[in-house]
Short mmCIF file of C-alpha atoms in Angstrom, two decimals:
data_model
loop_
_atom_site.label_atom_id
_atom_site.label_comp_id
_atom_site.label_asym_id
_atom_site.label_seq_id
_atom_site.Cartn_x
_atom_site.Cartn_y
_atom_site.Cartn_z
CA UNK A 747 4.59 1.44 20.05
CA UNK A 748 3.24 1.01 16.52
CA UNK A 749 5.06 3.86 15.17
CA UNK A 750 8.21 1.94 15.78
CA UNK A 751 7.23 -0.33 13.17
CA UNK A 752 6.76 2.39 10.64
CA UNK A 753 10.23 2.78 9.28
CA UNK A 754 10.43 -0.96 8.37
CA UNK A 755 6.61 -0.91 6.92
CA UNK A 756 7.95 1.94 4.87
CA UNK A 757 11.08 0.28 3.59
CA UNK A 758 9.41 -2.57 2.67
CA UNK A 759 6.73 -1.33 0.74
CA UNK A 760 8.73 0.90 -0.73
CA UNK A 761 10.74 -1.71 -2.22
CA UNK A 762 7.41 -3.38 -3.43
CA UNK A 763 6.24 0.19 -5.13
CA UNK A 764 10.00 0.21 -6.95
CA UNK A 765 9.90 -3.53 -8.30
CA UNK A 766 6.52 -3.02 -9.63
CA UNK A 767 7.11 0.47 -11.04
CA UNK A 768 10.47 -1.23 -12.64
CA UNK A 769 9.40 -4.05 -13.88
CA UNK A 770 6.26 -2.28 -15.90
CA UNK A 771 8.92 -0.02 -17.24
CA UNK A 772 8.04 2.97 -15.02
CA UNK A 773 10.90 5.41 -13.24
CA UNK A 774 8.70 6.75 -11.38
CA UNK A 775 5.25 6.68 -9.90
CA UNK A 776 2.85 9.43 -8.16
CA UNK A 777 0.51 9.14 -5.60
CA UNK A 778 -2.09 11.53 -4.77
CA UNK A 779 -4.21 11.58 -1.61
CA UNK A 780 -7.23 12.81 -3.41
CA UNK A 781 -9.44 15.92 -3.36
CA UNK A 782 -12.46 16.68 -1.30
CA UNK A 783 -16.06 16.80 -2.98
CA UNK A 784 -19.12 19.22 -1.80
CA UNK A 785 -22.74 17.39 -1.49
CA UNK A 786 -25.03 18.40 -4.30
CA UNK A 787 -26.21 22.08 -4.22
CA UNK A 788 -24.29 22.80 -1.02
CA UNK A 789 -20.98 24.51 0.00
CA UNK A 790 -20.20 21.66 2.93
CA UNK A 791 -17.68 18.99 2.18
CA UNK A 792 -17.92 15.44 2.08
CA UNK A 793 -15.85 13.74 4.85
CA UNK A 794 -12.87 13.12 3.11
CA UNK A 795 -11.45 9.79 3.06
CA UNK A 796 -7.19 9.55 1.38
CA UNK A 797 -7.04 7.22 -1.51
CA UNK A 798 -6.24 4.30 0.23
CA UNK A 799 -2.73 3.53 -1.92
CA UNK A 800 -1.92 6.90 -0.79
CA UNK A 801 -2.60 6.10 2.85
CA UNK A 802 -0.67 2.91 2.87
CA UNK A 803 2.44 4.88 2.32
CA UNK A 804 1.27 7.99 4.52
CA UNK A 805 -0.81 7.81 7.42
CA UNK A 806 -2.64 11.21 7.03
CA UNK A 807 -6.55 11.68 7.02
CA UNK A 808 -6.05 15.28 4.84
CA UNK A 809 -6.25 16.25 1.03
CA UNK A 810 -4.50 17.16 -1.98
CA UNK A 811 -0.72 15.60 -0.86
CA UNK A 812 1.06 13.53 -3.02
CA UNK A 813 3.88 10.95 -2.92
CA UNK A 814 6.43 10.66 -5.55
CA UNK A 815 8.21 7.42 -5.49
CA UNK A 816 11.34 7.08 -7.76
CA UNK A 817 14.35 4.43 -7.71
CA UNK A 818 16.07 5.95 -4.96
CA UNK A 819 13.50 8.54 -3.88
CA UNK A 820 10.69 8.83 -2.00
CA UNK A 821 9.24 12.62 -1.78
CA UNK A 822 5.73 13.43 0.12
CA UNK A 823 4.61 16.57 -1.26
CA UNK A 824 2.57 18.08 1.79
CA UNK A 825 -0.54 20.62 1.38
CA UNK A 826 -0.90 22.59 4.37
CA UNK A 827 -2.92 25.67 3.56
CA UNK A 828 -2.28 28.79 5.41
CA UNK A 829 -5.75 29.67 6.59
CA UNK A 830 -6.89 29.17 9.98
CA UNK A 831 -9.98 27.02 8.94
CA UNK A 832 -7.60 24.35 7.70
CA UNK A 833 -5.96 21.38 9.65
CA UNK A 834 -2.04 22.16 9.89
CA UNK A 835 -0.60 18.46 10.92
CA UNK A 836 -0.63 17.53 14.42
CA UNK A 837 0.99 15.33 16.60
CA UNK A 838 0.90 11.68 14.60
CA UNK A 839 4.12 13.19 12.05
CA UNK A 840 6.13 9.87 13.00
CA UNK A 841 5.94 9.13 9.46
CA UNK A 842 7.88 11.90 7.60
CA UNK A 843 10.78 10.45 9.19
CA UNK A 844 10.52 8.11 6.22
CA UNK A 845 10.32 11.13 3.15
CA UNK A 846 12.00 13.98 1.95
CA UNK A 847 9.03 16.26 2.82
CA UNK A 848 8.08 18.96 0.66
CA UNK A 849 5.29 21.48 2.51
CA UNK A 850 3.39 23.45 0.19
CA UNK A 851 0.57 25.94 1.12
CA UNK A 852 -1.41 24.74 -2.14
CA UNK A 853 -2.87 21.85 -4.50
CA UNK A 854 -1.75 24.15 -7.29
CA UNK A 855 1.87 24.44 -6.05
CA UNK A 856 2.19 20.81 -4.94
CA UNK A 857 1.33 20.03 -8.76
CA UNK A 858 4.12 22.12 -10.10
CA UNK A 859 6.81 20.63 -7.89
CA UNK A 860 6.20 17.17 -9.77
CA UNK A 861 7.85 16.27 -12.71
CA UNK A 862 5.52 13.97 -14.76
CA UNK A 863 7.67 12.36 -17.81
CA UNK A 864 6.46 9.80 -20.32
CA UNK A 865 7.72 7.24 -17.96
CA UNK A 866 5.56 8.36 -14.95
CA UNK A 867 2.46 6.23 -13.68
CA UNK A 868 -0.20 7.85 -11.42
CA UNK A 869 -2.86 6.00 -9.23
CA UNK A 870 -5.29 8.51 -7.49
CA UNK A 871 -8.12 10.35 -8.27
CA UNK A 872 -7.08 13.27 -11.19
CA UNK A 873 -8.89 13.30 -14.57
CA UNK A 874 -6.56 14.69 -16.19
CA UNK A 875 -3.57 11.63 -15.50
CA UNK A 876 -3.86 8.98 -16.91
CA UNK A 877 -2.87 5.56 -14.86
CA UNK A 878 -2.21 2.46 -15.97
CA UNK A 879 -4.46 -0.79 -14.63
CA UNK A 880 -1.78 -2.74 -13.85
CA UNK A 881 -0.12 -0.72 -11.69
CA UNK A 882 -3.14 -0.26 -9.70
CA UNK A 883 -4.19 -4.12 -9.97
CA UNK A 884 -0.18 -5.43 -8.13
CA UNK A 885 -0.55 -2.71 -5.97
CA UNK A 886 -3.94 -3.76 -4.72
CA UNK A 887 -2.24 -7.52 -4.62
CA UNK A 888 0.23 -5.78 -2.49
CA UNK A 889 -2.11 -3.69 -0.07
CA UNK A 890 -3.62 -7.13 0.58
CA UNK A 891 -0.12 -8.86 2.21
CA UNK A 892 0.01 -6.99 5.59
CA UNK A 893 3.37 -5.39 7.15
CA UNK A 894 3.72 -6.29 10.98
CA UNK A 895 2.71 -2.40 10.93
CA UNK A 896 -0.42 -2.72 9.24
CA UNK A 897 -1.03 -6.02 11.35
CA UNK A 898 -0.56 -3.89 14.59
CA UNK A 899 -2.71 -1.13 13.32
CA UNK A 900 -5.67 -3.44 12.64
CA UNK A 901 -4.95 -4.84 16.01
CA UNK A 902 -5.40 -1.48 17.30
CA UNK A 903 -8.46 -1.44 15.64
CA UNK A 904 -10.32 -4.04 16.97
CA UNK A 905 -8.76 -3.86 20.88
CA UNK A 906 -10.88 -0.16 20.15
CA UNK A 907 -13.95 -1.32 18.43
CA UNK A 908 -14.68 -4.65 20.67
CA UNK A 909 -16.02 -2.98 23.64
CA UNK A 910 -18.76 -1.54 20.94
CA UNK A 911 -19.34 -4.45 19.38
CA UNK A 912 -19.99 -6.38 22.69
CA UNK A 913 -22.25 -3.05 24.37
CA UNK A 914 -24.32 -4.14 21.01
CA UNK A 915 -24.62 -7.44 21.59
CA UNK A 916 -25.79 -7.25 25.12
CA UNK A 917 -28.34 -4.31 23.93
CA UNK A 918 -29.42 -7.08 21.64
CA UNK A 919 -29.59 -10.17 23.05
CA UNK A 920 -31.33 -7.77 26.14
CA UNK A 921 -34.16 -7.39 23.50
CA UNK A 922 -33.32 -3.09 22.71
CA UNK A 923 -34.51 -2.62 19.20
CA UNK A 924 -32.07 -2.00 15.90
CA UNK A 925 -32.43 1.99 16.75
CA UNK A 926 -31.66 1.66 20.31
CA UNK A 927 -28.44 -0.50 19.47
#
């Protein structure tokens, strides 16, 4: 299964965040899933999509948790509000094998368990943090050299998506138009 290839995706990129955190004279750095944003004039939510750094390290779809990667640490702070209108996990939790997992019932909480110190660098999506380029630019170098985890994933992918793609082909080459397709 490709949640048997987690742990060692995990360990390895781990060790990735820690040598680039190290060598740009970071102890630590912070990575936060994101928030969602409301369409113009409207109470309804965007569809809310993780910062992808964040979802390298955890596979989940929700807002507002955060990963805290230090030398020897590696701490997922986990938002699970308690209201009945909000998502509370499910079944793909394979990965917090991999963290010391902190569950929180809000953003505001989840902030105050993180200890931000001069030597801290943050990539997500927070005004009020400042992150430094260059961690974002070798971890984008690094997001683009694929674990054998990653490589099953996107294997996943496409053995799921094909059948689509080829129903649109023959709709296609069987003359439906661009709307039909």
């Amino acid at each position: 299964m490709i949640e048997d290839l987690f742990p060692t995706h995990v360990e390895s990129i781990l060790a990735d965040a820690r040598r680039i955190i190290a060598e740009l004279g970071y102890d630590q750095l912070v990575l936060y899933a994101g928030a969602p944003t409301l369409y113009a004039a409207d109470d309804q939510e965007v569809i809310f999509r993780p910062h992808p750094h964040f979802k390298r390290f955890v596979p989940i779809n929700s807002p507002h948790h955060i990963l805290v990667i230090a030398a020897h640490t590696a701490r997922v702070i986990e938002v699970l509000p308690e209201d009945f209108w909000e998502e509370k996990g499910g079944d793909d939790e394979f990965w917090k094998s991999a963290y010391d997992v902190t569950v929180v019932a809000t953003e505001e909480k989840a902030w105050e368990l993180v200890q931000l110190t001069p030597k801290t660098t943050f990539v997500g999506e927070r005004t009020n943090i400042t992150a430094d380029p260059k961690v974002t630019a070798a971890l984008d170098h690094s997001r683009s050299l694929k674990t054998p985890y990653e490589v099953a994933c996107i294997e996943e992918a496409n053995k799921r998506a094909a059948p689509g793609h080829v129903a649109a082909r023959d709709a296609f080459m069987g003359g439906a138009s661009e709307q039909d397709i």
